[in-house]
Amino acid sequence: GDSVTQMEGPVTLSEEAFLTINCTYTATGYPSLFWYVQYPGEGLQLLLKATKADDKGSNKGFEATYRKETTSFHLEKGSVQVSDSAVYFCALRGSGGGADGLTFGKGTHLIIQP
Amino acid sequence: DAGVIQSPRHEVTEMGQEVTLRCKPISGHNSLFWYRQTMMRGLELLIYFNNNVPIDDSGMPEDRFSAKMPNASFSTLKIQPSEPRDSAVYFCASRPPANVLTFGAGSRLTVL
């Protein structure tokens, strides 16, 4: 079945550092890929998405490129802020029939120190 | 738009009690999902509905769990009887056709 693997956290960085959170997936066909962010005490919010190979999703300074050859969708940001501290989830939506829900990775807790 | 609304936000109950979690999806969204989040297992899809009809409940852990969607604006997730291992945050999410999920703020359940 479909699965998503993302780097374990917590990831601790200083403000203005460069961020990479790795995400790889296993799926048949051509899934859509997502990054969601969860701030403390809140539900998940969509951060960005990509629906086909080589697409780049971007939002709020975050970017991720859909790489089919490496089955990856790594999240990057050039200069993080304290307000980026949250849990980040990589997810996929399968392209097969009936695969209507998202499959999530376990989440990466990001801590940004001033 | 008020977003996906879940209640209660927090529930503490004793083992053996019935728990009912409620969800109001965004108007116009025809798909509704229930997820469970724990430290050990992350986010797990429990069940989802399309046009009020349950499509896939293979993620429901056991018969103690049941979910209903009597109309397009309301869904419940019930646990009877509850057990300590059911302690988790339960999220409801909805989406319109061929679009992205919007999550509610979650219901944190603690079963003592």
Tab-separated table of C-alpha atoms in Angstrom, chain B residues 13-106:
chain	number	residue	atom	x	y	z
B	13	THR	CA	-13.792	10.311	30.577
B	14	GLU	CA	-13.463	7.046	32.429
B	15	MET	CA	-12.917	3.658	30.895
B	16	GLY	CA	-16.150	2.037	29.841
B	17	GLN	CA	-18.006	5.270	29.166
B	18	GLU	CA	-19.467	6.176	25.791
B	19	VAL	CA	-17.780	8.998	23.913
B	20	THR	CA	-19.353	10.942	21.049
B	21	LEU	CA	-17.295	13.327	18.948
B	22	ARG	CA	-19.028	15.717	16.555
B	23	CYS	CA	-18.072	17.385	13.318
B	24	LYS	CA	-19.634	20.022	11.108
B	25	PRO	CA	-17.917	20.121	7.706
B	26	ILE	CA	-17.585	23.179	5.533
B	27	SER	CA	-20.721	23.862	3.537
B	28	GLY	CA	-20.410	22.502	0.012
B	29	HIS	CA	-17.744	19.958	0.893
B	30	ASN	CA	-19.016	16.536	-0.130
B	31	SER	CA	-16.299	14.375	1.442
B	32	LEU	CA	-15.676	14.004	5.167
B	33	PHE	CA	-12.826	12.196	6.903
B	34	TRP	CA	-12.113	11.115	10.460
B	35	TYR	CA	-8.446	10.788	11.502
B	36	ARG	CA	-6.841	9.769	14.779
B	37	GLN	CA	-3.464	11.182	15.876
B	38	THR	CA	-1.210	9.550	18.460
B	39	MET	CA	2.477	9.866	19.210
B	40	MET	CA	3.087	6.217	18.452
B	41	ARG	CA	1.159	5.849	15.203
B	42	GLY	CA	0.939	9.362	13.824
B	43	LEU	CA	-2.140	10.216	11.772
B	44	GLU	CA	-4.411	7.320	10.879
B	45	LEU	CA	-7.428	7.515	8.597
B	46	LEU	CA	-10.361	5.904	10.377
B	47	ILE	CA	-13.221	6.357	7.922
B	48	TYR	CA	-14.394	8.633	5.165
B	49	PHE	CA	-17.738	9.546	3.626
B	50	ASN	CA	-18.668	10.758	0.155
B	51	ASN	CA	-22.071	12.447	-0.106
B	52	ASN	CA	-22.938	11.164	3.387
B	53	VAL	CA	-22.229	7.545	2.446
B	54	PRO	CA	-19.412	5.660	4.230
B	55	ILE	CA	-16.911	4.626	1.562
B	56	ASP	CA	-14.024	3.095	3.461
B	57	ASP	CA	-14.083	2.208	7.144
B	58	SER	CA	-11.133	-0.171	7.044
B	59	GLY	CA	-9.213	2.088	9.400
B	60	MET	CA	-11.753	1.813	12.199
B	61	PRO	CA	-9.829	-0.101	14.865
B	62	GLU	CA	-12.611	-2.316	16.152
B	63	ASP	CA	-16.329	-2.673	16.672
B	64	ARG	CA	-16.281	-0.273	19.591
B	65	PHE	CA	-15.888	2.512	17.041
B	66	SER	CA	-18.736	3.683	14.834
B	67	ALA	CA	-19.307	6.742	12.655
B	68	LYS	CA	-22.394	8.230	11.107
B	69	MET	CA	-23.196	11.063	8.760
B	70	PRO	CA	-26.959	11.584	8.837
B	71	ASN	CA	-26.796	14.654	6.609
B	72	ALA	CA	-24.328	16.809	4.709
B	73	SER	CA	-23.663	19.119	7.644
B	74	PHE	CA	-23.060	16.738	10.524
B	75	SER	CA	-21.069	13.652	11.438
B	76	THR	CA	-20.380	11.766	14.658
B	77	LEU	CA	-17.685	9.377	15.770
B	78	LYS	CA	-18.715	7.215	18.689
B	79	ILE	CA	-16.637	4.977	20.931
B	80	GLN	CA	-18.531	2.567	23.155
B	81	PRO	CA	-17.143	1.413	25.509
B	82	SER	CA	-14.048	3.610	25.627
B	83	GLU	CA	-10.650	2.302	26.729
B	84	PRO	CA	-7.438	4.101	27.817
B	85	ARG	CA	-5.746	3.154	24.525
B	86	ASP	CA	-8.333	5.234	22.695
B	87	SER	CA	-6.753	8.372	24.126
B	88	ALA	CA	-5.724	10.491	21.151
B	89	VAL	CA	-6.575	13.595	19.192
B	90	TYR	CA	-9.370	12.932	16.713
B	91	PHE	CA	-9.513	15.144	13.647
B	92	CYS	CA	-12.347	15.676	11.242
B	93	ALA	CA	-11.558	16.986	7.757
B	94	SER	CA	-13.657	17.839	4.732
B	95	ARG	CA	-13.112	18.745	1.112
B	96	PRO	CA	-15.028	19.634	-2.022
B	97	PRO	CA	-14.727	17.411	-5.104
B	98	ALA	CA	-11.169	17.026	-6.419
B	99	ASN	CA	-9.720	19.491	-3.949
B	100	VAL	CA	-7.628	19.589	-0.796
B	101	LEU	CA	-8.544	18.638	2.748
B	102	THR	CA	-9.406	21.227	5.371
B	103	PHE	CA	-8.964	20.019	8.948
B	104	GLY	CA	-10.825	20.939	12.088
B	105	ALA	CA	-8.963	21.875	15.272
B	106	GLY	CA	-9.380	18.378	16.687
